[in-house]
Coordinates of C-alpha atoms in Angstrom, one line a residue:
M11 CA 270.6 64.0 -295.6
K12 CA 273.3 61.6 -294.8
N13 CA 271.8 60.8 -291.7
I14 CA 268.4 59.6 -293.8
Y15 CA 270.7 57.7 -295.6
F16 CA 272.4 56.0 -292.6
A17 CA 268.7 55.6 -290.8
I18 CA 267.2 53.6 -294.2
T19 CA 270.6 51.6 -294.2
I20 CA 270.1 50.4 -290.5
I21 CA 266.2 49.8 -291.2
C22 CA 266.9 47.5 -294.1
A23 CA 269.5 45.5 -292.5
Y24 CA 267.5 44.9 -289.7
G25 CA 264.7 43.8 -292.2
L26 CA 267.1 41.8 -293.8
A27 CA 268.3 39.9 -290.7
H28 CA 264.8 39.1 -289.5
A29 CA 263.8 38.2 -292.9
Q30 CA 266.3 35.1 -292.6
E31 CA 265.3 34.1 -289.2
P32 CA 262.4 32.3 -290.1
A33 CA 264.6 30.4 -292.9
Y34 CA 267.4 29.6 -290.0
K35 CA 264.4 28.8 -287.5
S36 CA 262.8 26.3 -290.2
A37 CA 266.2 24.8 -290.9
T38 CA 267.0 24.1 -287.4
E39 CA 263.4 22.2 -287.0
R40 CA 264.1 20.3 -289.8
R41 CA 266.9 18.7 -287.9
R42 CA 264.4 17.0 -285.4
N43 CA 262.9 14.1 -285.1
T44 CA 258.9 13.3 -284.4
Y45 CA 260.1 13.1 -280.8
N46 CA 261.6 16.4 -281.1
E47 CA 265.2 15.3 -280.5
P48 CA 267.8 17.0 -282.5
I49 CA 269.7 15.2 -285.5
S50 CA 272.7 15.8 -286.9
A51 CA 273.9 16.4 -290.3
P52 CA 274.1 13.5 -292.2
F53 CA 277.5 14.6 -293.4
A54 CA 279.2 16.3 -290.5
Q55 CA 282.7 16.2 -290.8
G56 CA 283.2 15.2 -287.2
K57 CA 281.2 12.0 -287.8
F58 CA 284.1 11.1 -290.1
V59 CA 287.1 11.7 -287.8
P60 CA 288.2 8.5 -286.3
D61 CA 290.0 7.9 -282.9
I62 CA 293.3 9.4 -283.0
S63 CA 295.9 8.7 -280.5
L64 CA 299.8 9.1 -279.5
I65 CA 301.7 7.0 -277.0
A66 CA 305.6 8.3 -276.5
D67 CA 308.1 6.3 -274.8
F68 CA 311.4 7.3 -273.3
S69 CA 313.9 6.1 -270.9
V70 CA 317.4 6.5 -269.3
A71 CA 319.3 3.6 -269.0
G72 CA 322.4 2.5 -267.3
R73 CA 324.5 -0.7 -267.3
D74 CA 327.4 -1.7 -266.0
I75 CA 328.7 -2.6 -270.0
G76 CA 329.0 -0.1 -272.9
D77 CA 326.6 0.1 -275.6
E78 CA 329.1 -1.6 -278.1
R79 CA 329.5 -4.6 -275.9
Y80 CA 325.5 -4.6 -274.8
A81 CA 324.7 -4.7 -278.8
S82 CA 327.0 -7.5 -279.0
V83 CA 325.9 -10.2 -276.3
E84 CA 324.3 -13.0 -277.4
V85 CA 322.2 -16.0 -276.0
P86 CA 324.1 -18.9 -277.3
G87 CA 321.7 -20.7 -279.9
L88 CA 318.9 -18.5 -279.1
I89 CA 319.6 -14.7 -279.9
H90 CA 322.1 -13.7 -282.5
T91 CA 323.3 -9.9 -282.7
H92 CA 322.2 -8.8 -286.1
G93 CA 321.0 -5.0 -287.6
H94 CA 317.2 -4.6 -286.8
D95 CA 316.6 -3.4 -290.7
E96 CA 317.6 -6.8 -291.8
H97 CA 314.1 -8.3 -291.5
G98 CA 311.8 -5.8 -292.6
H99 CA 311.8 -3.7 -289.6
E100 CA 313.7 -0.4 -289.4
Y101 CA 313.6 0.8 -285.8
A102 CA 315.8 0.0 -282.9
A103 CA 315.2 -2.2 -279.9
L104 CA 313.8 -0.6 -276.4
N105 CA 316.2 0.9 -274.1
A106 CA 319.0 0.1 -276.5
K107 CA 321.7 2.8 -275.3
N108 CA 323.1 3.9 -272.0
G109 CA 321.8 7.2 -271.1
F110 CA 318.6 8.6 -272.7
N111 CA 316.6 6.7 -275.2
F112 CA 313.6 8.0 -277.2
N113 CA 312.1 4.4 -277.7
Y114 CA 309.1 4.7 -279.7
A115 CA 306.1 7.1 -280.4
E116 CA 302.9 4.9 -281.5
L117 CA 300.2 6.9 -283.6
S118 CA 297.0 4.8 -283.6
L119 CA 293.9 5.3 -285.7
Y120 CA 290.5 3.4 -285.1
S121 CA 287.2 3.7 -286.6
V122 CA 284.1 1.9 -287.3
V123 CA 283.9 1.5 -291.4
D124 CA 280.1 0.6 -291.5
P125 CA 277.7 -1.9 -290.0
Y126 CA 279.9 -4.7 -291.1
F127 CA 283.6 -3.6 -290.7
D128 CA 285.8 -1.9 -287.9
L129 CA 289.5 -0.5 -289.3
F130 CA 292.6 0.0 -287.0
A131 CA 296.1 1.2 -287.5
T132 CA 299.1 1.9 -285.9
F133 CA 302.0 3.4 -286.9
H134 CA 305.7 3.3 -285.3
I135 CA 307.5 6.3 -285.1
G136 CA 311.2 6.2 -284.3
E137 CA 313.9 9.1 -284.5
D138 CA 314.8 8.1 -288.2
S139 CA 311.7 5.8 -289.2
F140 CA 308.0 5.9 -289.8
E141 CA 306.9 2.5 -290.3
V142 CA 303.2 0.7 -290.5
E143 CA 303.0 -1.7 -287.5
E144 CA 299.8 -2.7 -287.9
A145 CA 296.7 -2.2 -290.4
F146 CA 293.6 -4.3 -290.3
F147 CA 290.1 -4.9 -290.4
T148 CA 287.5 -6.8 -288.2
T149 CA 284.1 -7.9 -289.2
R150 CA 281.3 -6.8 -286.7
S151 CA 278.0 -8.9 -287.6
L152 CA 279.3 -12.4 -288.2
P153 CA 276.6 -14.9 -287.1
L154 CA 277.4 -17.7 -284.3
G155 CA 280.0 -15.5 -282.5
L156 CA 282.3 -15.6 -285.6
Q157 CA 284.5 -12.9 -286.1
L158 CA 287.6 -12.3 -288.8
K159 CA 290.7 -10.3 -289.2
A160 CA 292.8 -9.7 -291.6
G161 CA 295.7 -7.2 -292.9
K162 CA 299.1 -6.9 -290.6
F163 CA 298.7 -7.5 -286.8
L164 CA 300.4 -9.1 -283.8
S165 CA 299.3 -12.8 -283.5
S166 CA 296.8 -13.8 -280.7
F167 CA 299.9 -16.8 -280.0
G168 CA 300.5 -16.7 -276.5
R169 CA 299.3 -14.5 -273.5
I170 CA 301.3 -11.4 -274.5
N171 CA 302.4 -11.3 -277.8
E172 CA 299.1 -9.7 -278.9
Q173 CA 299.8 -6.8 -276.5
H174 CA 301.9 -3.7 -277.2
S175 CA 304.7 -3.1 -275.6
H176 CA 303.3 0.0 -273.9
Y177 CA 300.8 -2.2 -272.3
W178 CA 303.6 -4.9 -270.8
D179 CA 304.1 -4.9 -267.1
F180 CA 307.7 -4.4 -267.5
A181 CA 309.9 -2.2 -269.8
N182 CA 311.2 -5.3 -271.8
Q183 CA 309.9 -8.6 -273.2
P184 CA 310.3 -12.2 -271.4
L185 CA 313.6 -13.5 -272.5
V186 CA 311.7 -16.7 -273.8
Y187 CA 309.5 -14.3 -276.1
K188 CA 313.0 -12.4 -277.6
A189 CA 314.5 -15.6 -278.1
F190 CA 311.5 -17.5 -279.6
L191 CA 309.9 -14.3 -281.5
G192 CA 312.3 -11.7 -281.7
D193 CA 312.2 -8.1 -280.8
H194 CA 309.0 -7.4 -282.9
G195 CA 307.0 -10.5 -281.7
L196 CA 304.9 -12.6 -284.2
L197 CA 303.8 -9.5 -286.3
E198 CA 302.4 -10.9 -289.7
K199 CA 300.4 -10.5 -292.5
G200 CA 297.3 -12.8 -292.9
I201 CA 293.8 -13.6 -291.4
R202 CA 292.5 -14.6 -288.4
A203 CA 289.2 -16.5 -287.6
T204 CA 287.8 -16.9 -283.8
F205 CA 284.8 -18.3 -282.2
L206 CA 283.3 -17.2 -279.0
A207 CA 281.4 -19.9 -277.8
P208 CA 277.8 -19.3 -276.3
I209 CA 278.3 -20.6 -272.7
P210 CA 278.4 -19.0 -269.4
F211 CA 282.3 -18.2 -269.3
Y212 CA 284.9 -16.6 -271.9
L213 CA 286.3 -19.4 -274.2
L214 CA 287.7 -18.3 -277.5
I215 CA 288.9 -20.4 -280.4
G216 CA 290.7 -19.4 -283.0
G217 CA 293.3 -19.7 -285.7
E218 CA 295.5 -17.7 -288.1
V219 CA 296.9 -18.4 -291.5
L220 CA 299.9 -16.1 -291.7
S221 CA 302.7 -14.7 -294.3
G222 CA 305.5 -16.1 -291.9
E223 CA 308.1 -13.5 -291.9
N224 CA 309.0 -13.7 -288.7
E225 CA 312.8 -13.4 -287.8
A226 CA 313.7 -15.5 -284.9
S227 CA 311.7 -18.9 -285.5
F228 CA 310.3 -18.8 -289.0
G229 CA 311.1 -16.9 -292.4
T230 CA 310.3 -16.9 -296.3
E231 CA 313.7 -15.4 -297.9
G232 CA 316.0 -17.8 -299.6
F233 CA 319.5 -17.6 -300.2
E234 CA 322.9 -19.0 -301.8
D235 CA 326.0 -19.5 -300.0
V236 CA 328.9 -17.9 -301.4
T237 CA 330.4 -20.8 -303.3
K238 CA 327.0 -21.1 -304.9
T239 CA 326.8 -25.1 -303.5
N240 CA 323.5 -24.8 -301.9
A241 CA 321.0 -22.5 -302.5
V242 CA 317.2 -22.4 -301.1
E243 CA 314.4 -20.8 -302.8
D244 CA 312.0 -18.1 -301.5
A245 CA 308.7 -19.2 -300.0
I246 CA 305.8 -18.6 -301.7
G247 CA 302.5 -17.8 -300.0
P248 CA 301.5 -18.3 -296.7
E249 CA 304.1 -20.4 -294.7
L250 CA 302.9 -20.0 -291.0
Y251 CA 299.8 -21.4 -289.2
T252 CA 298.7 -21.0 -285.8
G253 CA 295.8 -22.3 -283.3
Y254 CA 294.9 -21.0 -279.9
I255 CA 292.2 -21.7 -277.0
K256 CA 291.7 -19.2 -274.3
T257 CA 289.4 -19.1 -271.5
S258 CA 288.5 -16.9 -268.2
F259 CA 286.3 -17.3 -265.4
D260 CA 285.8 -16.2 -261.9
L261 CA 286.1 -17.6 -258.5
G262 CA 284.8 -15.4 -255.9
N263 CA 287.4 -12.6 -255.8
F264 CA 289.8 -14.7 -258.0
V265 CA 290.0 -14.0 -261.8
V266 CA 291.5 -17.2 -264.0
L267 CA 292.8 -17.1 -267.4
M268 CA 294.5 -19.6 -269.5
G269 CA 295.1 -20.7 -272.7
G270 CA 297.3 -23.0 -275.5
S271 CA 298.7 -21.8 -278.4
V272 CA 300.6 -23.6 -281.5
A273 CA 302.4 -22.2 -284.2
C274 CA 303.8 -24.3 -287.2
G275 CA 305.6 -22.9 -290.2
T276 CA 308.7 -23.4 -292.3
T277 CA 311.9 -21.5 -291.6
R278 CA 314.2 -19.9 -293.8
I279 CA 317.0 -17.9 -291.8
N280 CA 319.8 -16.1 -293.3
H281 CA 322.8 -14.8 -291.0
G282 CA 325.3 -14.1 -293.3
V283 CA 325.7 -17.2 -295.6
D284 CA 325.9 -15.1 -298.6
E285 CA 328.5 -12.9 -297.3
V286 CA 332.7 -13.8 -297.2
T287 CA 332.4 -13.3 -293.2
N288 CA 333.4 -15.4 -290.3
G289 CA 330.6 -17.7 -289.1
G290 CA 328.3 -16.9 -291.9
H291 CA 325.3 -19.3 -291.8
A292 CA 321.9 -20.2 -292.9
I293 CA 319.0 -22.5 -292.0
N294 CA 316.0 -24.0 -293.8
G295 CA 313.3 -26.3 -292.2
N296 CA 310.3 -26.6 -290.2
T297 CA 309.6 -24.7 -286.8
S298 CA 307.0 -25.7 -284.4
I299 CA 306.1 -23.6 -281.0
I300 CA 303.6 -24.8 -278.6
G301 CA 302.8 -22.8 -275.7
G302 CA 300.6 -22.6 -272.2
D303 CA 299.9 -19.7 -270.1
L304 CA 298.1 -19.4 -266.8
T305 CA 297.1 -16.1 -265.1
L306 CA 295.4 -15.8 -261.3
K307 CA 294.5 -12.5 -260.6
Y308 CA 292.9 -11.7 -256.9
L309 CA 291.1 -8.5 -256.3
I310 CA 291.6 -6.9 -252.8
D311 CA 289.4 -4.1 -253.6
S312 CA 288.5 -1.9 -256.6
Y313 CA 292.1 -0.6 -257.0
R314 CA 294.2 -3.2 -255.5
Y315 CA 294.8 -6.6 -257.1
I316 CA 297.9 -8.9 -256.8
S317 CA 298.3 -11.1 -260.0
L318 CA 300.3 -14.2 -260.5
Q319 CA 301.3 -14.7 -264.5
S320 CA 303.1 -17.5 -266.2
E321 CA 303.9 -18.8 -269.7
Y322 CA 305.9 -21.7 -271.2
L323 CA 307.1 -22.1 -274.7
Y324 CA 308.5 -25.1 -276.2
R325 CA 310.2 -24.9 -279.5
V326 CA 311.2 -27.7 -282.2
F327 CA 313.3 -27.2 -285.2
D328 CA 314.2 -29.9 -287.7
G329 CA 316.0 -29.0 -290.9
D330 CA 319.4 -28.3 -292.3
E331 CA 322.1 -26.0 -291.5
Y332 CA 324.3 -24.2 -294.5
D333 CA 327.5 -22.4 -293.9
N334 CA 329.4 -19.7 -296.6
Q335 CA 331.8 -22.1 -297.7
G336 CA 329.4 -24.7 -299.2
A337 CA 328.7 -27.4 -296.3
K338 CA 325.5 -28.5 -295.4
A339 CA 324.4 -30.7 -292.0
E340 CA 321.3 -31.8 -290.4
L341 CA 320.1 -29.8 -287.6
E342 CA 317.9 -30.3 -284.9
K343 CA 316.8 -28.1 -282.0
K344 CA 314.8 -28.7 -279.0
Q345 CA 314.6 -25.5 -276.7
S346 CA 312.2 -24.5 -274.2
G347 CA 311.9 -21.3 -271.5
L348 CA 309.2 -19.7 -269.4
Y349 CA 308.7 -16.4 -267.4
T350 CA 306.8 -16.1 -264.3
Q351 CA 305.7 -12.8 -262.5
L352 CA 304.1 -11.2 -259.8
I353 CA 302.5 -7.8 -259.7
L354 CA 300.9 -6.1 -256.9
R355 CA 298.9 -3.0 -257.1
F356 CA 299.0 -1.4 -253.9
G357 CA 297.7 1.7 -254.4
Q358 CA 295.4 3.5 -256.9
R359 CA 298.6 4.8 -258.5
W360 CA 301.1 2.3 -257.5
R361 CA 302.0 -1.0 -258.4
A362 CA 305.1 -3.2 -258.0
G363 CA 306.6 -6.3 -259.6
F364 CA 309.0 -9.1 -260.2
R365 CA 309.9 -11.3 -263.1
Y366 CA 311.5 -14.4 -263.3
D367 CA 313.0 -15.3 -266.8
L368 CA 314.3 -19.1 -267.6
I369 CA 315.7 -20.8 -270.6
N370 CA 315.8 -24.4 -269.1
K371 CA 316.4 -26.6 -272.3
N372 CA 318.8 -25.5 -275.4
E373 CA 319.4 -28.6 -276.9
I374 CA 320.9 -28.4 -280.5
K375 CA 322.6 -31.1 -282.7
V376 CA 324.1 -30.6 -285.9
G377 CA 324.8 -33.6 -287.8
G378 CA 323.6 -35.6 -284.8
A379 CA 326.4 -34.4 -282.8
D380 CA 325.5 -32.4 -279.5
T381 CA 326.5 -28.9 -279.4
D382 CA 326.7 -28.9 -275.5
L383 CA 325.0 -25.3 -275.5
P384 CA 324.5 -23.7 -271.9
E385 CA 321.1 -24.4 -270.3
N386 CA 319.4 -22.9 -267.5
L387 CA 320.0 -19.5 -268.2
V388 CA 318.4 -16.7 -265.9
R389 CA 317.3 -13.4 -265.8
Y390 CA 315.6 -11.5 -262.8
T391 CA 313.7 -8.3 -262.9
S392 CA 311.8 -6.3 -260.5
M393 CA 310.1 -2.8 -261.0
L394 CA 308.3 0.0 -259.3
E395 CA 305.6 2.2 -261.0
F396 CA 304.0 5.4 -260.4
D397 CA 301.0 6.0 -262.6
P398 CA 300.2 10.1 -261.7
S399 CA 297.0 9.5 -264.2
E400 CA 295.6 6.7 -266.5
F401 CA 297.5 8.6 -269.6
A402 CA 301.3 8.8 -267.8
R403 CA 303.6 6.0 -266.5
I404 CA 306.6 6.3 -264.6
R405 CA 308.6 3.4 -264.0
L406 CA 311.8 2.4 -262.6
Q407 CA 313.3 -1.0 -263.0
Y408 CA 315.9 -3.2 -262.2
G409 CA 317.4 -5.8 -264.2
H410 CA 320.1 -8.9 -263.5
D411 CA 320.6 -11.0 -266.5
R412 CA 322.5 -14.0 -266.2
S413 CA 321.6 -15.7 -269.7
S414 CA 323.8 -13.3 -272.1
Y415 CA 327.4 -14.4 -273.5
L416 CA 330.3 -12.6 -275.4
Y417 CA 331.7 -14.4 -277.9
E418 CA 335.0 -13.3 -277.0
G419 CA 336.1 -16.7 -276.1
E420 CA 332.6 -17.5 -275.2
K421 CA 332.6 -15.6 -272.1
K422 CA 329.6 -15.3 -270.1
K423 CA 328.7 -12.1 -269.2
V424 CA 326.5 -10.9 -266.4
N425 CA 324.4 -7.7 -267.1
N426 CA 322.9 -5.4 -264.5
E427 CA 321.2 -2.7 -265.5
L428 CA 318.7 0.3 -264.0
L429 CA 316.1 1.7 -266.4
L430 CA 313.6 4.4 -265.7
Q431 CA 310.7 4.7 -268.1
V432 CA 308.4 7.1 -268.9
N433 CA 305.5 6.6 -271.0
M434 CA 302.6 9.1 -271.7
A435 CA 299.7 8.8 -274.1
I436 CA 297.0 11.5 -275.5
G437 CA 293.8 11.1 -277.5
A438 CA 291.5 8.5 -277.8
H439 CA 293.0 5.1 -277.6
G440 CA 290.9 2.0 -277.1
A441 CA 291.0 -0.3 -274.2
H442 CA 293.3 -3.4 -274.1
S443 CA 292.2 -6.7 -273.6
F444 CA 292.7 -8.1 -270.3

């Protein structure tokens, strides 16, 4: 009897399975179009997953000065020491300490929103911080070569400001960029409009309206000195405007890129004017920065190339300086600098490079009197790079810096440093601009 029940059960299960088979086949057939091409489900979960990537950067640093003294070195009239959490950024500078450094992890998300917009976001992850570095949308279908970009993003000012640090040819930024734009570059909230000219070569014209929070040249936060003699109110609304033109064309195996940029905005920078400390001061006025860049790249073959890249920036400030004792004086600055770098990719996985940094002009007048600050400050950097794959980079870099001063009697401090940098990426990460 048990055998009969078991046989009936097997027959019923077989019949039920084959009864469902036509319905399954029918559902499959409905997912094909008239050309017998498969059509995926319109609400398939995979269609809604954005491109996700994670980039991690590590280094081992060795310098001939200790961490405390290295953190206190300054470039007179250009780079002041301050905590990196004072201007809205919580993460530390790159390669900050002797020994092992975890510089950052960069988490990026990108996806098409709809036929009209793309959305991109990058999160900067440090040992003790998680910060939205960029979050912006761009338009996809405006007519006449126009495109809009809005949110928080790296400005297209200059040649490399828009590049994330893992795309740089060296482990640190050029000296003039650090001096004029700070450790984090021109990273602002605002809107950008570009026009791509309909001509046989690349010609892009753009402009940006930005909040103007940059900690090195602009700034929006007001201040009041300790004695309450002088006070400057917070800036309201967009305070920084940029414009640029970029072009590229080929001359045989030569690729030429060049551009010009300008940034103009108000400046409010507080370095302790509201604190009872020695040297507390602040400035208020207007800053303009103009720049020009040129890149020449010779393609030897499909892998090897030699590239010469140079960029020059000139900054003018006109306003007032305040100290924490209630004094106020007219302040004028005219400063400029450049970098020039030569990169040789001599194998599929090998590159070598050399960079020359120079601050050639450092003219500052307080109350009409020249402060006689040092000029012609230089830094030399060389690197050798091995890329095991497109997703990993190992770079050995040596730097000889003659631009830094220790303010123990304004003593110039030459710094030699050796860096071993390792950078790795996983996931789907979009291509960078050339």
